[in-house]
């Protein structure tokens, strides 16, 4: 056994806990986004069901605010933002598959993919929040009503924000890749020009030296 082997073994033992903590932190971000979304979604839906009857809204039509925004208790048997009504069972199956897919995908991401894990956690949490409603009640409780947009809830908002973060992340990644490619191309052009300049200088110097020898 060489003298370096014990040192390498000690370095490996010290690196293992660090890697474990980094992995736990990465997966913890996904779990925190998921659990926070589900908790807020279910809490707000519980409050709305206890506060407003189905179809009821607050504030009333006499309020100036009601022309822009109200809390409206709506039963949604469709997907997010009230689309595809009457297909709750199908959407429940789709949501289950999507959540499982998101969990598997995030577990395979690099440890430094924080923004991506946050986006996936929000989407998974939103899907679970609405899935919980479909399984327990056969419909989803919606209540944010901006009058010009279908009524929605916290889960829908989390899914939307997660998709927006994901789109921004992909755009930034492609933009960085394009910028790196341009920088690499400029470096190559600069290297070619420098090589050409060096060759020209060398040729000129050689020619000048030849001329001096000839004169001598």
mmCIF file of N, CA and C in Angstrom, residues 206-216:
data_model
loop_
_atom_site.group_PDB
_atom_site.id
_atom_site.type_symbol
_atom_site.label_atom_id
_atom_site.label_comp_id
_atom_site.label_asym_id
_atom_site.label_seq_id
_atom_site.Cartn_x
_atom_site.Cartn_y
_atom_site.Cartn_z
ATOM 1 N N UNK A 206 12.284 36.700 -42.164
ATOM 2 C CA UNK A 206 13.170 35.790 -42.883
ATOM 3 C C UNK A 206 13.657 36.404 -44.172
ATOM 4 N N UNK A 207 12.729 37.081 -44.848
ATOM 5 C CA UNK A 207 13.122 37.711 -46.109
ATOM 6 C C UNK A 207 14.133 38.800 -45.866
ATOM 7 N N UNK A 208 13.910 39.584 -44.791
ATOM 8 C CA UNK A 208 14.849 40.673 -44.491
ATOM 9 C C UNK A 208 16.219 40.130 -44.147
ATOM 10 N N UNK A 209 16.243 39.056 -43.399
ATOM 11 C CA UNK A 209 17.533 38.459 -43.036
ATOM 12 C C UNK A 209 18.245 37.924 -44.256
ATOM 13 N N UNK A 210 17.465 37.334 -45.189
ATOM 14 C CA UNK A 210 18.063 36.821 -46.442
ATOM 15 C C UNK A 210 18.666 37.950 -47.253
ATOM 16 N N UNK A 211 17.962 39.074 -47.304
ATOM 17 C CA UNK A 211 18.451 40.202 -48.074
ATOM 18 C C UNK A 211 19.752 40.735 -47.494
ATOM 19 N N UNK A 212 19.826 40.808 -46.174
ATOM 20 C CA UNK A 212 21.034 41.288 -45.529
ATOM 21 C C UNK A 212 22.207 40.377 -45.823
ATOM 22 N N UNK A 213 21.969 39.080 -45.814
ATOM 23 C CA UNK A 213 23.052 38.141 -46.109
ATOM 24 C C UNK A 213 23.533 38.310 -47.520
ATOM 25 N N UNK A 214 22.502 38.506 -48.451
ATOM 26 C CA UNK A 214 22.880 38.691 -49.852
ATOM 27 C C UNK A 214 23.711 39.950 -50.042
ATOM 28 N N UNK A 215 23.375 41.031 -49.377
ATOM 29 C CA UNK A 215 24.118 42.284 -49.507
ATOM 30 C C UNK A 215 25.516 42.124 -48.965
ATOM 31 N N UNK A 216 25.587 41.336 -47.885
ATOM 32 C CA UNK A 216 26.913 41.144 -47.327
ATOM 33 C C UNK A 216 27.770 40.349 -48.291
#
